[in-house]
Amino acid sequence: MPADVQGGSTHEPEQRIVSIDLGIRNLAFCGIKIPYAEDSCTRRPLVPIVYEWVRIAMSKQSAPSVSSDDTVRNRPKETFDPATYAQHAYRFINQLLSHTKPTQILIERQRFRSMGGSAVQEWTLRVNMFEAMLYAVLHTFSSRNIWHGNVHPVLPAKVSKFWLGDGEEELTQKTSSRKSSATKAAKIALAGKWIAEADRFRLDGEAAKLAVAYQLKRLGRKQVLEHDHTKGLPAGEYGSTEIDKLDDLADCLLQGMAWIQWERNRRQILAHGLQALEHR
């Protein structure tokens, strides 16, 4: 059972959550720390710290050759065979665990169909294959006592409904493609709003640099500088990082923050019953 993410004894380990928005060309993840209160009697939730926020084009990562055969050595830049993706999965998880040291890993659950279509697209199968490989690597590391933590699949629709609420209900009236675009835009805007308000979480290290780039991409330099949409972030970080796609970064952040809130709600229900949430 995961430790209490709301705070508690200083003898309990710090929670470190890694939230992964899965993809082959567009994989994004963020690392969120939940520090514990100095005073074990304090019951207020502590502000999470986003210490990693990264987007990776996994399909363009170079994989070491597993054979001396020329056909393997001379692979094209972007390949999707199982042998290559087994290497990608192992290397990604190995680096992720050593660098972020997570206690909980959240992985966006993948679908077999997209936009309500009846066909299963080849690209969807590739992502599903990679998803299975990540679980296999994590299970192997756990069973061999290399890593001690928990893995949680998270449905993207559940995250969208949690954060967008009535807005998500309104989107269901649109066609699948329009709904998908509108949902992406709403989630990108919500993540940007959190960065601007600077009260839901604190940004640290490289994540702070990426947050500035996120706002610059979303709003443009003039609006960001005039209206202080990067409150609390160093002025010297403006433009230090460039990104070209925002929805994956927003998804992993919203997924991580949703799981934290779900855990807090679950703890309150276990301790005080459903009425604990009714009075919030």
Short mmCIF file of C-alpha atoms in Angstrom, two decimals:
data_model
loop_
_atom_site.label_atom_id
_atom_site.label_comp_id
_atom_site.label_asym_id
_atom_site.label_seq_id
_atom_site.Cartn_x
_atom_site.Cartn_y
_atom_site.Cartn_z
CA MET A 1 0.00 0.00 0.00
CA PRO A 2 1.46 3.41 -0.94
CA ALA A 3 2.56 5.64 1.88
CA ASP A 4 0.42 8.62 2.78
CA VAL A 5 0.94 11.37 0.21
CA GLN A 6 -0.64 13.94 2.49
CA GLY A 7 2.16 14.12 5.00
CA GLY A 8 2.97 12.44 8.26
CA SER A 9 5.85 11.08 10.25
CA THR A 10 9.39 12.14 9.39
CA HIS A 11 10.31 8.44 9.68
CA GLU A 12 8.34 7.65 6.50
CA PRO A 13 10.23 7.91 3.19
CA GLU A 14 9.65 10.78 0.81
CA GLN A 15 7.21 9.92 -1.95
CA ARG A 16 8.68 10.27 -5.45
CA ILE A 17 6.13 9.84 -8.23
CA VAL A 18 7.01 9.50 -11.91
CA SER A 19 4.07 10.02 -14.26
CA ILE A 20 4.55 8.76 -17.83
CA ASP A 21 2.50 9.82 -20.84
CA LEU A 22 3.34 6.95 -23.16
CA GLY A 23 4.29 7.28 -26.79
CA ILE A 24 6.97 6.31 -29.27
CA ARG A 25 7.59 9.63 -30.96
CA ASN A 26 6.11 11.65 -28.12
CA LEU A 27 6.82 10.21 -24.68
CA ALA A 28 6.72 12.64 -21.76
CA PHE A 29 7.21 12.16 -18.04
CA CYS A 30 7.39 14.27 -14.92
CA GLY A 31 8.83 13.55 -11.50
CA ILE A 32 6.93 14.85 -8.48
CA LYS A 33 8.20 14.75 -4.88
CA ILE A 34 5.85 14.76 -1.90
CA PRO A 35 7.89 15.96 1.09
CA TYR A 36 6.71 15.18 4.62
CA ALA A 37 5.93 17.71 7.31
CA GLU A 38 8.62 18.49 9.89
CA ASP A 39 6.02 18.06 12.62
CA SER A 40 4.36 14.64 12.57
CA CYS A 41 1.22 16.20 14.06
CA THR A 42 0.76 18.51 11.09
CA ARG A 43 -2.10 17.31 8.86
CA ARG A 44 -2.07 19.92 6.12
CA PRO A 45 -1.01 18.64 2.68
CA LEU A 46 2.49 19.69 1.67
CA VAL A 47 3.06 21.37 -1.68
CA PRO A 48 4.39 18.86 -4.25
CA ILE A 49 7.68 19.62 -5.99
CA VAL A 50 7.92 18.96 -9.74
CA TYR A 51 11.62 18.18 -10.14
CA GLU A 52 11.61 16.54 -13.60
CA TRP A 53 9.56 17.35 -16.70
CA VAL A 54 10.84 15.86 -19.94
CA ARG A 55 9.66 14.97 -23.43
CA ILE A 56 11.48 12.26 -25.43
CA ALA A 57 11.23 11.10 -29.05
CA MET A 58 11.80 7.45 -28.20
CA SER A 59 11.77 6.32 -31.85
CA LYS A 60 14.77 8.55 -32.56
CA GLN A 61 16.86 7.28 -29.66
CA SER A 62 19.90 5.39 -30.90
CA ALA A 63 19.93 1.77 -29.77
CA PRO A 64 23.21 -0.19 -29.46
CA SER A 65 23.59 -2.97 -31.98
CA VAL A 66 22.82 -6.48 -30.73
CA SER A 67 24.49 -8.14 -33.74
CA SER A 68 27.54 -7.68 -35.93
CA ASP A 69 25.43 -8.32 -39.03
CA ASP A 70 25.50 -5.40 -41.48
CA THR A 71 21.72 -5.32 -41.76
CA VAL A 72 21.50 -4.68 -38.02
CA ARG A 73 24.37 -2.19 -37.84
CA ASN A 74 22.96 -0.18 -40.71
CA ARG A 75 19.41 0.14 -39.44
CA PRO A 76 17.56 3.32 -40.42
CA LYS A 77 17.20 6.08 -37.84
CA GLU A 78 13.64 5.11 -36.93
CA THR A 79 12.90 1.40 -36.53
CA PHE A 80 10.06 -0.36 -34.74
CA ASP A 81 11.13 -3.99 -34.46
CA PRO A 82 10.78 -5.74 -31.06
CA ALA A 83 14.55 -6.18 -30.59
CA THR A 84 15.17 -2.44 -30.88
CA TYR A 85 12.28 -1.53 -28.61
CA ALA A 86 13.34 -4.06 -26.01
CA GLN A 87 16.60 -2.09 -25.81
CA HIS A 88 14.71 1.22 -25.68
CA ALA A 89 12.48 -0.06 -22.87
CA TYR A 90 15.36 -1.40 -20.80
CA ARG A 91 17.52 1.69 -21.23
CA PHE A 92 14.66 4.10 -20.54
CA ILE A 93 13.57 2.35 -17.34
CA ASN A 94 17.14 1.81 -16.15
CA GLN A 95 17.96 5.52 -16.57
CA LEU A 96 14.59 6.60 -15.16
CA LEU A 97 15.05 4.57 -11.95
CA SER A 98 18.64 5.64 -11.39
CA HIS A 99 17.95 9.31 -12.06
CA THR A 100 14.52 9.92 -10.50
CA LYS A 101 14.47 7.12 -7.86
CA PRO A 102 10.65 6.81 -7.90
CA THR A 103 8.54 5.08 -5.27
CA GLN A 104 5.48 5.14 -7.54
CA ILE A 105 5.34 4.97 -11.35
CA LEU A 106 2.17 5.95 -13.22
CA ILE A 107 1.82 4.76 -16.83
CA GLU A 108 -0.87 6.08 -19.13
CA ARG A 109 -3.03 3.11 -20.17
CA GLN A 110 -3.05 2.57 -23.93
CA ARG A 111 -6.03 1.82 -26.14
CA PHE A 112 -6.33 -0.60 -29.05
CA ARG A 113 -8.47 1.75 -31.12
CA SER A 114 -8.36 5.46 -31.80
CA MET A 115 -11.14 8.00 -32.45
CA GLY A 116 -13.78 5.28 -32.10
CA GLY A 117 -12.61 3.52 -35.27
CA SER A 118 -13.16 -0.19 -35.79
CA ALA A 119 -9.66 -0.84 -37.18
CA VAL A 120 -6.58 -1.34 -35.01
CA GLN A 121 -3.88 0.90 -36.44
CA GLU A 122 -0.30 -0.31 -36.81
CA TRP A 123 0.99 2.69 -34.83
CA THR A 124 -1.33 1.78 -31.95
CA LEU A 125 0.09 -1.76 -31.90
CA ARG A 126 3.62 -0.35 -31.70
CA VAL A 127 2.76 1.76 -28.66
CA ASN A 128 0.97 -1.20 -27.06
CA MET A 129 4.08 -3.33 -27.61
CA PHE A 130 6.26 -0.70 -25.96
CA GLU A 131 3.82 -0.39 -23.06
CA ALA A 132 4.03 -4.15 -22.41
CA MET A 133 7.83 -4.02 -22.54
CA LEU A 134 7.96 -1.26 -19.92
CA TYR A 135 5.81 -3.34 -17.56
CA ALA A 136 8.00 -6.39 -18.21
CA VAL A 137 11.22 -4.49 -17.43
CA LEU A 138 9.72 -2.97 -14.27
CA HIS A 139 8.44 -6.37 -13.11
CA THR A 140 11.88 -7.89 -13.69
CA PHE A 141 13.63 -5.13 -11.76
CA SER A 142 11.14 -5.48 -8.91
CA SER A 143 11.28 -9.27 -8.70
CA ARG A 144 15.09 -9.19 -8.66
CA ASN A 145 15.09 -6.56 -5.88
CA ILE A 146 16.71 -3.95 -8.12
CA TRP A 147 13.83 -1.55 -7.56
CA HIS A 148 11.23 -1.37 -4.78
CA GLY A 149 8.12 0.53 -5.79
CA ASN A 150 4.65 0.32 -7.28
CA VAL A 151 3.40 0.64 -10.86
CA HIS A 152 -0.09 2.03 -11.53
CA PRO A 153 -1.88 2.08 -14.91
CA VAL A 154 -3.97 5.23 -15.32
CA LEU A 155 -6.83 5.72 -17.78
CA PRO A 156 -6.49 9.05 -19.64
CA ALA A 157 -10.28 9.52 -19.76
CA LYS A 158 -10.41 9.30 -15.97
CA VAL A 159 -7.80 12.05 -15.64
CA SER A 160 -9.61 14.28 -18.16
CA LYS A 161 -12.94 13.88 -16.41
CA PHE A 162 -11.37 14.56 -13.01
CA TRP A 163 -9.76 17.86 -14.04
CA LEU A 164 -12.12 19.14 -16.73
CA GLY A 165 -15.37 18.14 -15.04
CA ASP A 166 -18.35 19.77 -16.74
CA GLY A 167 -16.12 20.89 -19.56
CA GLU A 168 -15.40 17.27 -20.42
CA GLU A 169 -19.14 16.53 -20.46
CA GLU A 170 -19.68 19.36 -22.96
CA LEU A 171 -16.94 17.97 -25.19
CA THR A 172 -18.81 14.66 -25.56
CA GLN A 173 -21.33 16.48 -27.79
CA LYS A 174 -18.64 17.02 -30.42
CA THR A 175 -17.29 14.58 -33.00
CA SER A 176 -14.39 12.37 -31.90
CA SER A 177 -11.72 14.42 -33.69
CA ARG A 178 -13.10 17.77 -32.46
CA LYS A 179 -13.50 16.41 -28.94
CA SER A 180 -9.91 15.15 -28.92
CA SER A 181 -8.54 18.52 -30.08
CA ALA A 182 -10.68 20.46 -27.60
CA THR A 183 -9.66 18.18 -24.72
CA LYS A 184 -5.97 18.60 -25.58
CA ALA A 185 -6.34 22.37 -25.70
CA ALA A 186 -8.16 22.43 -22.35
CA LYS A 187 -5.48 20.32 -20.66
CA ILE A 188 -2.65 22.42 -22.11
CA ALA A 189 -4.38 25.56 -20.83
CA LEU A 190 -4.94 24.05 -17.37
CA ALA A 191 -1.27 23.09 -16.98
CA GLY A 192 -0.30 26.61 -18.06
CA LYS A 193 -2.73 28.09 -15.52
CA TRP A 194 -1.11 26.04 -12.75
CA ILE A 195 2.35 27.27 -13.75
CA ALA A 196 1.15 30.89 -13.74
CA GLU A 197 -0.61 30.60 -10.37
CA ALA A 198 2.38 28.84 -8.74
CA ASP A 199 0.35 27.54 -5.78
CA ARG A 200 -0.54 23.94 -6.71
CA PHE A 201 3.08 22.76 -6.94
CA ARG A 202 6.61 24.13 -6.90
CA LEU A 203 8.93 23.79 -9.88
CA ASP A 204 12.56 22.89 -9.33
CA GLY A 205 15.69 22.47 -11.44
CA GLU A 206 15.27 21.56 -15.11
CA ALA A 207 11.49 21.35 -14.68
CA ALA A 208 11.45 25.10 -13.97
CA LYS A 209 13.29 25.80 -17.22
CA LEU A 210 10.87 23.66 -19.18
CA ALA A 211 7.89 25.40 -17.54
CA VAL A 212 9.12 28.74 -18.89
CA ALA A 213 9.51 27.24 -22.37
CA TYR A 214 6.03 25.74 -22.04
CA GLN A 215 4.50 29.16 -21.37
CA LEU A 216 6.51 30.80 -24.15
CA LYS A 217 5.28 28.19 -26.62
CA ARG A 218 1.68 28.43 -25.40
CA LEU A 219 1.32 32.21 -25.14
CA GLY A 220 4.22 33.89 -26.86
CA ARG A 221 7.07 35.85 -25.30
CA LYS A 222 5.28 39.21 -25.15
CA GLN A 223 2.27 37.95 -23.21
CA VAL A 224 4.40 35.85 -20.88
CA LEU A 225 6.64 38.77 -19.95
CA GLU A 226 3.84 41.35 -19.69
CA HIS A 227 1.46 39.26 -17.57
CA ASP A 228 3.93 37.22 -15.49
CA HIS A 229 2.73 33.77 -16.58
CA THR A 230 5.86 32.19 -15.06
CA LYS A 231 5.46 33.50 -11.52
CA GLY A 232 8.30 32.57 -9.21
CA LEU A 233 10.62 31.28 -11.96
CA PRO A 234 14.04 32.90 -12.56
CA ALA A 235 14.00 35.62 -15.23
CA GLY A 236 17.23 34.23 -16.63
CA GLU A 237 15.48 31.04 -17.66
CA TYR A 238 13.39 32.71 -20.39
CA GLY A 239 13.99 31.00 -23.70
CA SER A 240 16.66 28.65 -22.35
CA THR A 241 14.73 25.56 -23.47
CA GLU A 242 12.73 25.02 -26.64
CA ILE A 243 9.83 22.60 -27.07
CA ASP A 244 7.57 22.00 -30.04
CA LYS A 245 4.68 19.98 -28.55
CA LEU A 246 2.75 20.69 -25.37
CA ASP A 247 -0.05 18.14 -25.01
CA ASP A 248 2.15 15.24 -23.89
CA LEU A 249 3.84 17.40 -21.26
CA ALA A 250 0.45 18.57 -19.99
CA ASP A 251 -0.89 15.01 -19.91
CA CYS A 252 1.86 13.60 -17.73
CA LEU A 253 1.62 16.54 -15.31
CA LEU A 254 -2.18 16.33 -15.00
CA GLN A 255 -1.96 12.56 -14.56
CA GLY A 256 0.57 12.86 -11.74
CA MET A 257 -1.36 15.59 -9.92
CA ALA A 258 -4.63 13.66 -10.30
CA TRP A 259 -3.11 10.54 -8.73
CA ILE A 260 -1.82 12.57 -5.78
CA GLN A 261 -5.30 13.97 -5.18
CA TRP A 262 -6.91 10.53 -5.54
CA GLU A 263 -4.55 9.16 -2.91
CA ARG A 264 -5.35 12.01 -0.55
CA ASN A 265 -9.08 11.43 -1.07
CA ARG A 266 -8.66 7.69 -0.51
CA ARG A 267 -6.79 8.28 2.76
CA GLN A 268 -9.45 10.67 4.00
CA ILE A 269 -12.23 8.23 3.15
CA LEU A 270 -10.43 5.39 4.94
CA ALA A 271 -9.90 7.57 8.01
CA HIS A 272 -13.20 9.47 8.17
CA GLY A 273 -15.64 7.92 5.68
CA LEU A 274 -17.23 9.49 2.61
CA GLN A 275 -18.42 12.50 4.58
CA ALA A 276 -14.79 13.68 4.74
CA LEU A 277 -14.98 14.63 1.05
CA GLU A 278 -18.47 16.11 1.25
CA HIS A 279 -17.30 18.90 3.54
CA ARG A 280 -14.36 19.95 1.40
#
